[in-house]
């Protein structure tokens, strides 16, 4: 037998969830067929022009329009991948074993509780991370065509997670949280709901604060008659824009001129300048690494707690 062949609890885990693995493989192949096929169709209509800093494609390029629609749906599905991973680990993989009592059979086969849990988590992690990387590669096939267009900027939700390393970190966190919650709850549906809620909250919180990890860059300019609105680099993420009063306080508004609306030029304070805060595209990888570091630290804590809990309940 090959030394690379799966043995013991690893083989059992693969055998138990072979249908899930086959379904996962089928979905990956379907994604490749759709994105790859639409990309090939789109290559028949290379007529792209740039206007106002955005890519535009001739209206008769139905392949491009379908590709954009498929990529939008693909982005949503990829963002949900950590959520689905955590739900599967907490429910069918861990909690159902305790709920039905089948884990006892594994522990009678000269397998320690730690080895049993380790086999399940390592197998699931390998499959989940491998699937994520393959799906990311498929996403990049279409990304080269739609990047920089509406909803496909480097900072948009979906492209930000998929084109970096953050999505893999979220998947690792989901596996660890699922292992911990599955043991704590020991009820399949309840464990799935709890894990989905935890992973969802973490994703929501970090997505809300990720652009606070690094200091923004600020440009200022005059706010007077004939002054134009400040412009940031075309590939930048605009965070905030407004006016600066003579006291140095920031005020809402875009510019100030004698005929500007009252809400732009406040009568109770003079306007000294206008400002714009933004993140340049060079902040993409530093932000990715900071967020990934937070996620990996949380994943390590959850995994450690899962094994400590198992040891306490099944010494």
PDB file of C-alpha atoms in Angstrom:
ATOM      1  CA  UNK A   1       0.000   0.000   0.000  1.00  0.00           C
ATOM      2  CA  UNK A   2       1.276   3.452  -0.832  1.00  0.00           C
ATOM      3  CA  UNK A   3       2.642   5.455   2.078  1.00  0.00           C
ATOM      4  CA  UNK A   4       0.559   8.374   0.837  1.00  0.00           C
ATOM      5  CA  UNK A   5      -2.689   6.445   1.191  1.00  0.00           C
ATOM      6  CA  UNK A   6      -5.112   7.637   3.834  1.00  0.00           C
ATOM      7  CA  UNK A   7      -5.353   5.403   6.860  1.00  0.00           C
ATOM      8  CA  UNK A   8      -7.311   5.052  10.071  1.00  0.00           C
ATOM      9  CA  UNK A   9      -9.598   7.939  11.036  1.00  0.00           C
ATOM     10  CA  UNK A  10      -8.556   9.956   7.966  1.00  0.00           C
ATOM     11  CA  UNK A  11      -9.836   7.224   5.657  1.00  0.00           C
ATOM     12  CA  UNK A  12     -13.007   6.909   7.745  1.00  0.00           C
ATOM     13  CA  UNK A  13     -13.688  10.655   7.478  1.00  0.00           C
ATOM     14  CA  UNK A  14     -13.262  10.621   3.708  1.00  0.00           C
ATOM     15  CA  UNK A  15     -15.446   7.525   3.454  1.00  0.00           C
ATOM     16  CA  UNK A  16     -18.194   9.024   5.625  1.00  0.00           C
ATOM     17  CA  UNK A  17     -18.475  12.214   3.586  1.00  0.00           C
ATOM     18  CA  UNK A  18     -17.608  10.966   0.124  1.00  0.00           C
ATOM     19  CA  UNK A  19     -20.933  12.232  -1.239  1.00  0.00           C
ATOM     20  CA  UNK A  20     -20.176  15.712   0.052  1.00  0.00           C
ATOM     21  CA  UNK A  21     -16.749  15.526  -1.584  1.00  0.00           C
ATOM     22  CA  UNK A  22     -18.261  14.429  -4.889  1.00  0.00           C
ATOM     23  CA  UNK A  23     -20.777  17.282  -4.702  1.00  0.00           C
ATOM     24  CA  UNK A  24     -17.997  19.753  -3.965  1.00  0.00           C
ATOM     25  CA  UNK A  25     -16.017  18.498  -6.951  1.00  0.00           C
ATOM     26  CA  UNK A  26     -19.073  18.777  -9.182  1.00  0.00           C
ATOM     27  CA  UNK A  27     -19.683  22.380  -8.099  1.00  0.00           C
ATOM     28  CA  UNK A  28     -16.056  23.274  -8.795  1.00  0.00           C
ATOM     29  CA  UNK A  29     -16.275  21.777 -12.281  1.00  0.00           C
ATOM     30  CA  UNK A  30     -19.561  23.627 -12.889  1.00  0.00           C
ATOM     31  CA  UNK A  31     -17.940  26.924 -11.871  1.00  0.00           C
ATOM     32  CA  UNK A  32     -15.028  26.255 -14.217  1.00  0.00           C
ATOM     33  CA  UNK A  33     -17.367  25.387 -17.084  1.00  0.00           C
ATOM     34  CA  UNK A  34     -19.484  28.528 -16.615  1.00  0.00           C
ATOM     35  CA  UNK A  35     -16.708  31.072 -16.065  1.00  0.00           C
ATOM     36  CA  UNK A  36     -14.356  29.472 -18.588  1.00  0.00           C
ATOM     37  CA  UNK A  37     -17.075  29.125 -21.204  1.00  0.00           C
ATOM     38  CA  UNK A  38     -18.260  32.720 -20.817  1.00  0.00           C
ATOM     39  CA  UNK A  39     -14.676  33.974 -20.923  1.00  0.00           C
ATOM     40  CA  UNK A  40     -14.097  32.146 -24.210  1.00  0.00           C
ATOM     41  CA  UNK A  41     -17.363  33.542 -25.584  1.00  0.00           C
ATOM     42  CA  UNK A  42     -16.345  37.032 -24.524  1.00  0.00           C
ATOM     43  CA  UNK A  43     -13.022  36.723 -26.390  1.00  0.00           C
ATOM     44  CA  UNK A  44     -15.003  36.830 -29.632  1.00  0.00           C
ATOM     45  CA  UNK A  45     -15.914  40.460 -28.875  1.00  0.00           C
ATOM     46  CA  UNK A  46     -12.742  42.286 -27.791  1.00  0.00           C
ATOM     47  CA  UNK A  47     -14.189  45.735 -28.514  1.00  0.00           C
ATOM     48  CA  UNK A  48     -13.529  47.534 -25.226  1.00  0.00           C
ATOM     49  CA  UNK A  49     -13.179  51.284 -24.851  1.00  0.00           C
ATOM     50  CA  UNK A  50     -12.460  53.482 -21.848  1.00  0.00           C
ATOM     51  CA  UNK A  51     -14.609  56.462 -20.941  1.00  0.00           C
ATOM     52  CA  UNK A  52     -14.550  58.490 -17.714  1.00  0.00           C
ATOM     53  CA  UNK A  53     -12.036  56.097 -16.223  1.00  0.00           C
ATOM     54  CA  UNK A  54     -14.265  53.025 -16.663  1.00  0.00           C
ATOM     55  CA  UNK A  55     -14.160  50.176 -19.124  1.00  0.00           C
ATOM     56  CA  UNK A  56     -17.103  49.995 -21.507  1.00  0.00           C
ATOM     57  CA  UNK A  57     -18.036  47.195 -23.857  1.00  0.00           C
ATOM     58  CA  UNK A  58     -20.186  47.391 -26.961  1.00  0.00           C
ATOM     59  CA  UNK A  59     -23.837  46.567 -26.337  1.00  0.00           C
ATOM     60  CA  UNK A  60     -23.709  43.615 -28.731  1.00  0.00           C
ATOM     61  CA  UNK A  61     -21.207  41.775 -26.515  1.00  0.00           C
ATOM     62  CA  UNK A  62     -23.660  39.515 -24.744  1.00  0.00           C
ATOM     63  CA  UNK A  63     -20.820  37.249 -23.631  1.00  0.00           C
ATOM     64  CA  UNK A  64     -19.331  40.039 -21.542  1.00  0.00           C
ATOM     65  CA  UNK A  65     -22.680  40.910 -19.994  1.00  0.00           C
ATOM     66  CA  UNK A  66     -23.305  37.282 -19.027  1.00  0.00           C
ATOM     67  CA  UNK A  67     -19.757  37.026 -17.679  1.00  0.00           C
ATOM     68  CA  UNK A  68     -20.314  40.060 -15.467  1.00  0.00           C
ATOM     69  CA  UNK A  69     -23.546  38.606 -14.143  1.00  0.00           C
ATOM     70  CA  UNK A  70     -21.901  35.256 -13.452  1.00  0.00           C
ATOM     71  CA  UNK A  71     -18.968  36.943 -11.716  1.00  0.00           C
ATOM     72  CA  UNK A  72     -21.342  38.920  -9.481  1.00  0.00           C
ATOM     73  CA  UNK A  73     -23.051  35.711  -8.380  1.00  0.00           C
ATOM     74  CA  UNK A  74     -19.704  33.970  -8.043  1.00  0.00           C
ATOM     75  CA  UNK A  75     -18.486  36.761  -5.735  1.00  0.00           C
ATOM     76  CA  UNK A  76     -21.465  36.281  -3.436  1.00  0.00           C
ATOM     77  CA  UNK A  77     -21.001  32.514  -3.348  1.00  0.00           C
ATOM     78  CA  UNK A  78     -17.298  32.821  -2.538  1.00  0.00           C
ATOM     79  CA  UNK A  79     -17.933  35.257   0.319  1.00  0.00           C
ATOM     80  CA  UNK A  80     -20.394  32.727   1.759  1.00  0.00           C
ATOM     81  CA  UNK A  81     -17.848  29.884   1.525  1.00  0.00           C
ATOM     82  CA  UNK A  82     -16.448  30.335   5.094  1.00  0.00           C
ATOM     83  CA  UNK A  83     -19.989  30.455   6.450  1.00  0.00           C
ATOM     84  CA  UNK A  84     -20.893  27.182   4.705  1.00  0.00           C
ATOM     85  CA  UNK A  85     -17.637  25.545   5.809  1.00  0.00           C
ATOM     86  CA  UNK A  86     -18.233  26.405   9.457  1.00  0.00           C
ATOM     87  CA  UNK A  87     -21.825  25.196   9.306  1.00  0.00           C
ATOM     88  CA  UNK A  88     -20.749  21.847   7.843  1.00  0.00           C
ATOM     89  CA  UNK A  89     -17.963  21.300  10.383  1.00  0.00           C
ATOM     90  CA  UNK A  90     -20.102  22.203  13.394  1.00  0.00           C
ATOM     91  CA  UNK A  91     -23.143  20.238  12.276  1.00  0.00           C
ATOM     92  CA  UNK A  92     -22.652  17.038  10.254  1.00  0.00           C
ATOM     93  CA  UNK A  93     -18.956  16.619  11.068  1.00  0.00           C
ATOM     94  CA  UNK A  94     -18.855  17.153  14.857  1.00  0.00           C
ATOM     95  CA  UNK A  95     -22.212  17.748  16.548  1.00  0.00           C
ATOM     96  CA  UNK A  96     -24.009  14.895  14.780  1.00  0.00           C
ATOM     97  CA  UNK A  97     -21.296  12.483  15.944  1.00  0.00           C
ATOM     98  CA  UNK A  98     -21.979  13.421  19.577  1.00  0.00           C
ATOM     99  CA  UNK A  99     -25.737  13.648  19.124  1.00  0.00           C
ATOM    100  CA  UNK A 100     -25.998  10.150  17.675  1.00  0.00           C
ATOM    101  CA  UNK A 101     -23.207   8.671  19.799  1.00  0.00           C
ATOM    102  CA  UNK A 102     -21.295   7.290  16.798  1.00  0.00           C
ATOM    103  CA  UNK A 103     -18.094   8.929  18.029  1.00  0.00           C
ATOM    104  CA  UNK A 104     -17.908   6.179  20.677  1.00  0.00           C
ATOM    105  CA  UNK A 105     -17.352   3.600  17.973  1.00  0.00           C
ATOM    106  CA  UNK A 106     -14.314   5.474  16.711  1.00  0.00           C
ATOM    107  CA  UNK A 107     -12.882   5.752  20.209  1.00  0.00           C
ATOM    108  CA  UNK A 108     -13.081   1.969  20.640  1.00  0.00           C
ATOM    109  CA  UNK A 109     -10.758   1.419  17.660  1.00  0.00           C
ATOM    110  CA  UNK A 110      -7.553   2.248  19.554  1.00  0.00           C
ATOM    111  CA  UNK A 111      -7.928   5.882  18.523  1.00  0.00           C
ATOM    112  CA  UNK A 112      -7.554   8.610  21.116  1.00  0.00           C
ATOM    113  CA  UNK A 113     -10.124  11.452  21.219  1.00  0.00           C
ATOM    114  CA  UNK A 114      -7.459  13.952  20.153  1.00  0.00           C
ATOM    115  CA  UNK A 115      -6.479  11.787  17.163  1.00  0.00           C
ATOM    116  CA  UNK A 116     -10.140  11.391  16.208  1.00  0.00           C
ATOM    117  CA  UNK A 117     -10.752  15.151  16.237  1.00  0.00           C
ATOM    118  CA  UNK A 118      -7.436  15.919  14.577  1.00  0.00           C
ATOM    119  CA  UNK A 119      -8.194  13.589  11.707  1.00  0.00           C
ATOM    120  CA  UNK A 120     -11.564  15.198  11.087  1.00  0.00           C
ATOM    121  CA  UNK A 121     -10.214  18.742  11.227  1.00  0.00           C
ATOM    122  CA  UNK A 122      -7.114  18.125   9.124  1.00  0.00           C
ATOM    123  CA  UNK A 123      -9.124  16.327   6.458  1.00  0.00           C
ATOM    124  CA  UNK A 124     -11.763  19.041   6.379  1.00  0.00           C
ATOM    125  CA  UNK A 125      -9.155  21.800   6.369  1.00  0.00           C
ATOM    126  CA  UNK A 126      -7.281  20.254   3.454  1.00  0.00           C
ATOM    127  CA  UNK A 127     -10.468  19.891   1.414  1.00  0.00           C
ATOM    128  CA  UNK A 128     -11.801  23.353   2.328  1.00  0.00           C
ATOM    129  CA  UNK A 129      -8.549  25.198   1.655  1.00  0.00           C
ATOM    130  CA  UNK A 130      -7.925  23.243  -1.550  1.00  0.00           C
ATOM    131  CA  UNK A 131     -11.435  23.993  -2.794  1.00  0.00           C
ATOM    132  CA  UNK A 132     -11.041  27.669  -1.923  1.00  0.00           C
ATOM    133  CA  UNK A 133      -7.765  27.937  -3.843  1.00  0.00           C
ATOM    134  CA  UNK A 134      -9.175  26.181  -6.914  1.00  0.00           C
ATOM    135  CA  UNK A 135     -12.297  28.368  -6.899  1.00  0.00           C
ATOM    136  CA  UNK A 136     -10.096  31.449  -6.511  1.00  0.00           C
ATOM    137  CA  UNK A 137      -8.114  30.401  -9.580  1.00  0.00           C
ATOM    138  CA  UNK A 138     -11.381  30.004 -11.513  1.00  0.00           C
ATOM    139  CA  UNK A 139     -12.533  33.425 -10.293  1.00  0.00           C
ATOM    140  CA  UNK A 140      -9.313  34.996 -11.565  1.00  0.00           C
ATOM    141  CA  UNK A 141     -10.110  33.719 -15.058  1.00  0.00           C
ATOM    142  CA  UNK A 142     -13.045  36.115 -15.200  1.00  0.00           C
ATOM    143  CA  UNK A 143     -11.451  38.741 -12.947  1.00  0.00           C
ATOM    144  CA  UNK A 144      -8.963  39.746 -15.627  1.00  0.00           C
ATOM    145  CA  UNK A 145     -11.878  40.889 -17.787  1.00  0.00           C
ATOM    146  CA  UNK A 146     -14.080  42.707 -15.278  1.00  0.00           C
ATOM    147  CA  UNK A 147     -11.536  44.132 -12.805  1.00  0.00           C
ATOM    148  CA  UNK A 148     -11.677  47.887 -12.410  1.00  0.00           C
ATOM    149  CA  UNK A 149     -15.299  48.127 -13.532  1.00  0.00           C
ATOM    150  CA  UNK A 150     -18.365  48.876 -11.417  1.00  0.00           C
ATOM    151  CA  UNK A 151     -18.571  46.582  -8.352  1.00  0.00           C
ATOM    152  CA  UNK A 152     -15.258  44.956  -9.271  1.00  0.00           C
ATOM    153  CA  UNK A 153     -12.784  47.321  -7.695  1.00  0.00           C
ATOM    154  CA  UNK A 154      -9.983  45.924  -5.537  1.00  0.00           C
ATOM    155  CA  UNK A 155     -11.726  47.272  -2.411  1.00  0.00           C
ATOM    156  CA  UNK A 156     -15.256  46.054  -3.185  1.00  0.00           C
ATOM    157  CA  UNK A 157     -16.849  43.345  -1.084  1.00  0.00           C
ATOM    158  CA  UNK A 158     -16.187  40.046  -2.808  1.00  0.00           C
ATOM    159  CA  UNK A 159     -13.197  40.930  -4.998  1.00  0.00           C
ATOM    160  CA  UNK A 160     -11.306  42.119  -1.911  1.00  0.00           C
ATOM    161  CA  UNK A 161     -11.703  38.777  -0.125  1.00  0.00           C
ATOM    162  CA  UNK A 162     -11.270  36.535  -3.160  1.00  0.00           C
ATOM    163  CA  UNK A 163      -8.242  38.112  -4.844  1.00  0.00           C
ATOM    164  CA  UNK A 164      -6.179  38.158  -1.633  1.00  0.00           C
ATOM    165  CA  UNK A 165      -5.433  35.761   1.211  1.00  0.00           C
ATOM    166  CA  UNK A 166      -8.249  36.782   3.538  1.00  0.00           C
ATOM    167  CA  UNK A 167     -10.742  34.237   2.246  1.00  0.00           C
ATOM    168  CA  UNK A 168      -8.479  31.301   3.140  1.00  0.00           C
ATOM    169  CA  UNK A 169      -8.051  32.774   6.631  1.00  0.00           C
ATOM    170  CA  UNK A 170     -11.822  32.993   7.036  1.00  0.00           C
ATOM    171  CA  UNK A 171     -12.140  29.341   5.993  1.00  0.00           C
ATOM    172  CA  UNK A 172      -9.561  28.283   8.599  1.00  0.00           C
ATOM    173  CA  UNK A 173     -11.412  30.274  11.256  1.00  0.00           C
ATOM    174  CA  UNK A 174     -14.703  28.650  10.241  1.00  0.00           C
ATOM    175  CA  UNK A 175     -13.224  25.153  10.640  1.00  0.00           C
ATOM    176  CA  UNK A 176     -11.875  25.944  14.118  1.00  0.00           C
ATOM    177  CA  UNK A 177     -15.059  27.647  15.304  1.00  0.00           C
ATOM    178  CA  UNK A 178     -17.160  24.780  13.948  1.00  0.00           C
ATOM    179  CA  UNK A 179     -15.073  22.253  15.880  1.00  0.00           C
ATOM    180  CA  UNK A 180     -15.491  24.191  19.122  1.00  0.00           C
ATOM    181  CA  UNK A 181     -19.196  24.970  18.775  1.00  0.00           C
ATOM    182  CA  UNK A 182     -20.001  21.434  17.637  1.00  0.00           C
ATOM    183  CA  UNK A 183     -18.617  20.069  20.906  1.00  0.00           C
ATOM    184  CA  UNK A 184     -20.228  22.725  23.057  1.00  0.00           C
ATOM    185  CA  UNK A 185     -23.719  22.362  21.591  1.00  0.00           C
ATOM    186  CA  UNK A 186     -23.782  18.696  20.475  1.00  0.00           C
ATOM    187  CA  UNK A 187     -27.008  19.251  18.558  1.00  0.00           C
ATOM    188  CA  UNK A 188     -26.678  19.286  14.789  1.00  0.00           C
ATOM    189  CA  UNK A 189     -29.068  22.056  13.781  1.00  0.00           C
ATOM    190  CA  UNK A 190     -28.330  24.237  16.789  1.00  0.00           C
ATOM    191  CA  UNK A 191     -24.574  23.900  16.234  1.00  0.00           C
ATOM    192  CA  UNK A 192     -24.968  24.831  12.572  1.00  0.00           C
ATOM    193  CA  UNK A 193     -26.986  27.935  13.438  1.00  0.00           C
ATOM    194  CA  UNK A 194     -24.609  29.027  16.194  1.00  0.00           C
ATOM    195  CA  UNK A 195     -21.501  28.579  14.054  1.00  0.00           C
ATOM    196  CA  UNK A 196     -23.065  30.373  11.119  1.00  0.00           C
ATOM    197  CA  UNK A 197     -23.963  33.267  13.411  1.00  0.00           C
ATOM    198  CA  UNK A 198     -20.462  33.511  14.897  1.00  0.00           C
ATOM    199  CA  UNK A 199     -18.682  33.363  11.547  1.00  0.00           C
ATOM    200  CA  UNK A 200     -21.134  35.859  10.089  1.00  0.00           C
ATOM    201  CA  UNK A 201     -20.593  38.310  12.945  1.00  0.00           C
ATOM    202  CA  UNK A 202     -16.804  38.080  12.603  1.00  0.00           C
ATOM    203  CA  UNK A 203     -17.039  38.707   8.864  1.00  0.00           C
ATOM    204  CA  UNK A 204     -19.369  41.654   9.398  1.00  0.00           C
ATOM    205  CA  UNK A 205     -17.237  43.249  12.128  1.00  0.00           C
ATOM    206  CA  UNK A 206     -13.937  42.932  10.287  1.00  0.00           C
ATOM    207  CA  UNK A 207     -15.419  44.164   7.020  1.00  0.00           C
ATOM    208  CA  UNK A 208     -16.702  47.217   8.883  1.00  0.00           C
ATOM    209  CA  UNK A 209     -13.322  48.068  10.429  1.00  0.00           C
ATOM    210  CA  UNK A 210     -10.781  46.791   7.889  1.00  0.00           C
ATOM    211  CA  UNK A 211     -10.269  50.237   6.379  1.00  0.00           C
ATOM    212  CA  UNK A 212      -9.350  51.594   9.808  1.00  0.00           C
ATOM    213  CA  UNK A 213      -6.288  49.345  10.088  1.00  0.00           C
ATOM    214  CA  UNK A 214      -4.123  51.773   8.117  1.00  0.00           C
ATOM    215  CA  UNK A 215      -4.125  55.560   8.209  1.00  0.00           C
ATOM    216  CA  UNK A 216      -5.838  57.206   5.268  1.00  0.00           C
ATOM    217  CA  UNK A 217      -4.088  59.591   2.938  1.00  0.00           C
ATOM    218  CA  UNK A 218      -5.520  63.082   2.718  1.00  0.00           C
ATOM    219  CA  UNK A 219      -5.489  65.666  -0.031  1.00  0.00           C
ATOM    220  CA  UNK A 220      -6.635  69.252   0.506  1.00  0.00           C
ATOM    221  CA  UNK A 221      -7.393  72.142  -1.780  1.00  0.00           C
ATOM    222  CA  UNK A 222      -9.013  75.561  -1.894  1.00  0.00           C
ATOM    223  CA  UNK A 223     -12.759  75.929  -1.439  1.00  0.00           C
ATOM    224  CA  UNK A 224     -13.680  79.135  -3.176  1.00  0.00           C
ATOM    225  CA  UNK A 225     -15.326  80.442  -6.287  1.00  0.00           C
ATOM    226  CA  UNK A 226     -14.286  78.550  -9.426  1.00  0.00           C
ATOM    227  CA  UNK A 227     -12.609  75.852  -7.323  1.00  0.00           C
ATOM    228  CA  UNK A 228     -13.269  72.279  -8.419  1.00  0.00           C
ATOM    229  CA  UNK A 229     -14.052  69.261  -6.288  1.00  0.00           C
ATOM    230  CA  UNK A 230     -10.957  67.396  -5.133  1.00  0.00           C
ATOM    231  CA  UNK A 231     -10.111  64.262  -7.070  1.00  0.00           C
ATOM    232  CA  UNK A 232      -8.328  61.196  -5.694  1.00  0.00           C
ATOM    233  CA  UNK A 233      -6.427  58.630  -7.810  1.00  0.00           C
ATOM    234  CA  UNK A 234      -8.736  56.659 -10.056  1.00  0.00           C
ATOM    235  CA  UNK A 235      -7.905  53.314  -8.398  1.00  0.00           C
ATOM    236  CA  UNK A 236      -8.215  54.655  -4.835  1.00  0.00           C
ATOM    237  CA  UNK A 237     -10.917  53.951  -2.263  1.00  0.00           C
ATOM    238  CA  UNK A 238     -12.551  57.247  -1.263  1.00  0.00           C
ATOM    239  CA  UNK A 239     -13.296  57.178   2.467  1.00  0.00           C
ATOM    240  CA  UNK A 240     -14.531  60.678   3.250  1.00  0.00           C
ATOM    241  CA  UNK A 241     -14.767  64.069   1.600  1.00  0.00           C
ATOM    242  CA  UNK A 242     -15.824  67.448   2.913  1.00  0.00           C
ATOM    243  CA  UNK A 243     -14.857  70.968   3.982  1.00  0.00           C
ATOM    244  CA  UNK A 244     -12.501  72.433   6.555  1.00  0.00           C
ATOM    245  CA  UNK A 245     -13.649  75.465   8.521  1.00  0.00           C
ATOM    246  CA  UNK A 246     -11.405  78.378   9.558  1.00  0.00           C
ATOM    247  CA  UNK A 247     -11.279  76.832  13.022  1.00  0.00           C
ATOM    248  CA  UNK A 248      -9.788  73.634  11.547  1.00  0.00           C
ATOM    249  CA  UNK A 249     -12.953  71.639  12.140  1.00  0.00           C
ATOM    250  CA  UNK A 250     -14.134  69.310   9.400  1.00  0.00           C
ATOM    251  CA  UNK A 251     -17.586  70.060   8.006  1.00  0.00           C
ATOM    252  CA  UNK A 252     -19.886  68.214   5.577  1.00  0.00           C
ATOM    253  CA  UNK A 253     -19.983  69.414   1.982  1.00  0.00           C
ATOM    254  CA  UNK A 254     -18.109  69.195  -1.293  1.00  0.00           C
ATOM    255  CA  UNK A 255     -17.003  72.739  -2.106  1.00  0.00           C
ATOM    256  CA  UNK A 256     -17.799  76.350  -1.265  1.00  0.00           C
ATOM    257  CA  UNK A 257     -18.693  79.146  -3.627  1.00  0.00           C
ATOM    258  CA  UNK A 258     -20.960  82.213  -3.450  1.00  0.00           C
ATOM    259  CA  UNK A 259     -23.802  80.404  -5.224  1.00  0.00           C
ATOM    260  CA  UNK A 260     -23.380  77.060  -3.405  1.00  0.00           C
ATOM    261  CA  UNK A 261     -26.340  75.629  -1.446  1.00  0.00           C
ATOM    262  CA  UNK A 262     -26.610  76.586   2.190  1.00  0.00           C
ATOM    263  CA  UNK A 263     -25.845  73.074   3.392  1.00  0.00           C
ATOM    264  CA  UNK A 264     -22.497  73.255   1.589  1.00  0.00           C
ATOM    265  CA  UNK A 265     -21.399  76.651   2.890  1.00  0.00           C
ATOM    266  CA  UNK A 266     -22.470  77.100   6.499  1.00  0.00           C
ATOM    267  CA  UNK A 267     -23.239  80.754   7.328  1.00  0.00           C
ATOM    268  CA  UNK A 268     -22.068  80.349  10.938  1.00  0.00           C
ATOM    269  CA  UNK A 269     -18.479  79.491  10.042  1.00  0.00           C
ATOM    270  CA  UNK A 270     -16.144  80.385   7.220  1.00  0.00           C
ATOM    271  CA  UNK A 271     -14.695  77.745   4.961  1.00  0.00           C
ATOM    272  CA  UNK A 272     -10.909  77.539   4.653  1.00  0.00           C
ATOM    273  CA  UNK A 273     -10.403  74.502   2.403  1.00  0.00           C
ATOM    274  CA  UNK A 274     -11.780  71.175   1.263  1.00  0.00           C
ATOM    275  CA  UNK A 275     -10.360  67.701   1.910  1.00  0.00           C
ATOM    276  CA  UNK A 276     -10.596  64.099   0.745  1.00  0.00           C
ATOM    277  CA  UNK A 277      -9.479  60.976   2.664  1.00  0.00           C
ATOM    278  CA  UNK A 278      -8.668  57.867   0.653  1.00  0.00           C
ATOM    279  CA  UNK A 279      -6.849  54.546   0.646  1.00  0.00           C
ATOM    280  CA  UNK A 280      -4.507  53.971  -2.313  1.00  0.00           C
ATOM    281  CA  UNK A 281      -4.404  50.569  -3.963  1.00  0.00           C
ATOM    282  CA  UNK A 282      -1.018  49.987  -2.317  1.00  0.00           C
ATOM    283  CA  UNK A 283      -2.936  49.493   0.972  1.00  0.00           C
ATOM    284  CA  UNK A 284      -4.520  46.303  -0.374  1.00  0.00           C
ATOM    285  CA  UNK A 285      -1.873  43.788   0.726  1.00  0.00           C
ATOM    286  CA  UNK A 286      -1.015  45.385   4.095  1.00  0.00           C
ATOM    287  CA  UNK A 287      -4.725  45.403   4.962  1.00  0.00           C
ATOM    288  CA  UNK A 288      -5.043  41.793   3.800  1.00  0.00           C
ATOM    289  CA  UNK A 289      -2.133  40.694   5.985  1.00  0.00           C
ATOM    290  CA  UNK A 290      -3.410  42.528   9.073  1.00  0.00           C
ATOM    291  CA  UNK A 291      -6.904  41.087   8.717  1.00  0.00           C
ATOM    292  CA  UNK A 292      -5.525  37.612   8.017  1.00  0.00           C
ATOM    293  CA  UNK A 293      -3.334  37.836  11.121  1.00  0.00           C
ATOM    294  CA  UNK A 294      -6.377  38.626  13.258  1.00  0.00           C
ATOM    295  CA  UNK A 295      -8.317  35.728  11.732  1.00  0.00           C
ATOM    296  CA  UNK A 296      -5.493  33.219  12.154  1.00  0.00           C
ATOM    297  CA  UNK A 297      -5.049  34.248  15.793  1.00  0.00           C
ATOM    298  CA  UNK A 298      -8.772  33.721  16.410  1.00  0.00           C
ATOM    299  CA  UNK A 299      -8.633  30.391  14.574  1.00  0.00           C
ATOM    300  CA  UNK A 300      -5.704  29.228  16.699  1.00  0.00           C
ATOM    301  CA  UNK A 301      -7.540  30.163  19.901  1.00  0.00           C
ATOM    302  CA  UNK A 302     -10.712  28.366  18.791  1.00  0.00           C
ATOM    303  CA  UNK A 303      -8.792  25.230  17.768  1.00  0.00           C
ATOM    304  CA  UNK A 304      -6.874  25.206  21.069  1.00  0.00           C
ATOM    305  CA  UNK A 305     -10.136  25.578  23.003  1.00  0.00           C
ATOM    306  CA  UNK A 306     -11.708  22.740  20.977  1.00  0.00           C
ATOM    307  CA  UNK A 307      -8.928  20.292  21.874  1.00  0.00           C
ATOM    308  CA  UNK A 308      -8.856  21.422  25.506  1.00  0.00           C
ATOM    309  CA  UNK A 309     -12.607  20.879  25.774  1.00  0.00           C
ATOM    310  CA  UNK A 310     -12.327  17.429  24.193  1.00  0.00           C
ATOM    311  CA  UNK A 311      -9.557  16.470  26.607  1.00  0.00           C
ATOM    312  CA  UNK A 312     -11.567  17.684  29.581  1.00  0.00           C
ATOM    313  CA  UNK A 313     -14.667  15.706  28.607  1.00  0.00           C
ATOM    314  CA  UNK A 314     -12.889  12.622  27.256  1.00  0.00           C
ATOM    315  CA  UNK A 315      -9.530  12.264  29.054  1.00  0.00           C
TER     316      UNK A 315
END
